[in-house]
Structure formats: C-alpha cells, structure tokens
C-alpha cells in the first residue's frame, strides 16, 4: 500500500475506531 492510500483510509478508520471505543466504553459502564 502506498502512503497516500493509507492516509486516505486512516481518517474514516479513525472515526470508526473512536465510535467503536465509545460504544465499548458505554457497554462496560453498564
């Protein structure tokens, strides 16, 4: 994979990762 491809993918991946982390944290709180 080229650097540019990774950078283009990283932003949506990061936001999805943050959403996953917050939902996991919410589930753990319950």
Tab-separated table of N, CA and C in Angstrom:
chain	number	residue	atom	x	y	z
A	1	UNK	N	0.832	-1.212	0.000
A	1	UNK	CA	0.000	0.000	0.000
A	1	UNK	C	0.863	1.258	0.000
A	2	UNK	N	0.438	2.241	-0.755
A	2	UNK	CA	1.175	3.498	-0.784
A	2	UNK	C	0.799	4.374	0.408
A	3	UNK	N	1.718	5.259	0.772
A	3	UNK	CA	1.481	6.166	1.899
A	3	UNK	C	0.169	6.942	1.720
A	4	UNK	N	-0.048	7.446	0.509
A	4	UNK	CA	-1.250	8.242	0.254
A	4	UNK	C	-2.513	7.429	0.512
A	5	UNK	N	-2.531	6.173	0.072
A	5	UNK	CA	-3.700	5.330	0.283
A	5	UNK	C	-3.967	5.146	1.764
A	6	UNK	N	-2.896	4.910	2.514
A	6	UNK	CA	-3.045	4.713	3.959
A	6	UNK	C	-3.598	5.973	4.609
A	7	UNK	N	-3.097	7.135	4.200
A	7	UNK	CA	-3.567	8.386	4.788
A	7	UNK	C	-5.025	8.634	4.432
A	8	UNK	N	-5.425	8.298	3.221
A	8	UNK	CA	-6.816	8.492	2.817
A	8	UNK	C	-7.740	7.576	3.607
A	9	UNK	N	-7.260	6.380	3.907
A	9	UNK	CA	-8.071	5.427	4.656
A	9	UNK	C	-8.102	5.746	6.144
A	10	UNK	N	-7.021	6.352	6.641
A	10	UNK	CA	-6.864	6.474	8.091
A	10	UNK	C	-7.939	7.340	8.737
A	11	UNK	N	-8.393	8.404	8.086
A	11	UNK	CA	-9.357	9.270	8.755
A	11	UNK	C	-10.711	8.596	8.984
A	12	UNK	N	-11.333	7.955	7.982
A	12	UNK	CA	-12.579	7.235	8.273
A	12	UNK	C	-12.359	6.078	9.235
A	13	UNK	N	-11.202	5.429	9.147
A	13	UNK	CA	-10.903	4.338	10.077
A	13	UNK	C	-10.802	4.869	11.496
A	14	UNK	N	-10.178	6.010	11.663
A	14	UNK	CA	-10.024	6.586	12.997
A	14	UNK	C	-11.372	6.954	13.588
A	15	UNK	N	-12.246	7.548	12.795
A	15	UNK	CA	-13.558	7.917	13.324
A	15	UNK	C	-14.365	6.671	13.676
A	16	UNK	N	-14.274	5.644	12.837
A	16	UNK	CA	-14.954	4.384	13.150
A	16	UNK	C	-14.373	3.779	14.418
A	17	UNK	N	-13.063	3.865	14.581
A	17	UNK	CA	-12.401	3.354	15.777
A	17	UNK	C	-12.888	4.083	17.016
A	18	UNK	N	-13.015	5.398	16.935
A	18	UNK	CA	-13.486	6.184	18.077
A	18	UNK	C	-14.912	5.809	18.426
A	19	UNK	N	-15.751	5.616	17.412
A	19	UNK	CA	-17.140	5.208	17.650
A	19	UNK	C	-17.173	3.848	18.333
A	20	UNK	N	-16.341	2.926	17.855
A	20	UNK	CA	-16.255	1.603	18.481
A	20	UNK	C	-15.806	1.714	19.923
A	21	UNK	N	-14.786	2.523	20.175
A	21	UNK	CA	-14.273	2.673	21.534
A	21	UNK	C	-15.319	3.252	22.457
A	22	UNK	N	-16.059	4.248	22.007
A	22	UNK	CA	-17.069	4.851	22.868
A	22	UNK	C	-18.197	3.860	23.152
A	23	UNK	N	-18.619	3.096	22.149
A	23	UNK	CA	-19.679	2.117	22.401
A	23	UNK	C	-19.206	1.019	23.347
A	24	UNK	N	-17.942	0.590	23.202
A	24	UNK	CA	-17.387	-0.409	24.123
A	24	UNK	C	-17.343	0.158	25.539
A	25	UNK	N	-16.937	1.419	25.670
A	25	UNK	CA	-16.895	2.052	26.988
A	25	UNK	C	-18.289	2.151	27.585
A	26	UNK	N	-19.278	2.473	26.769
A	26	UNK	CA	-20.656	2.560	27.255
A	26	UNK	C	-21.149	1.197	27.716
A	27	UNK	N	-20.826	0.158	26.960
A	27	UNK	CA	-21.244	-1.201	27.329
A	27	UNK	C	-20.570	-1.610	28.641
A	28	UNK	N	-19.293	-1.263	28.793
A	28	UNK	CA	-18.575	-1.618	30.019
A	28	UNK	C	-19.149	-0.889	31.222
A	29	UNK	N	-19.604	0.347	31.011
A	29	UNK	CA	-20.172	1.112	32.122
A	29	UNK	C	-21.440	0.438	32.635
A	30	UNK	N	-22.226	-0.129	31.742
A	30	UNK	CA	-23.440	-0.836	32.162
A	30	UNK	C	-23.035	-2.129	32.860
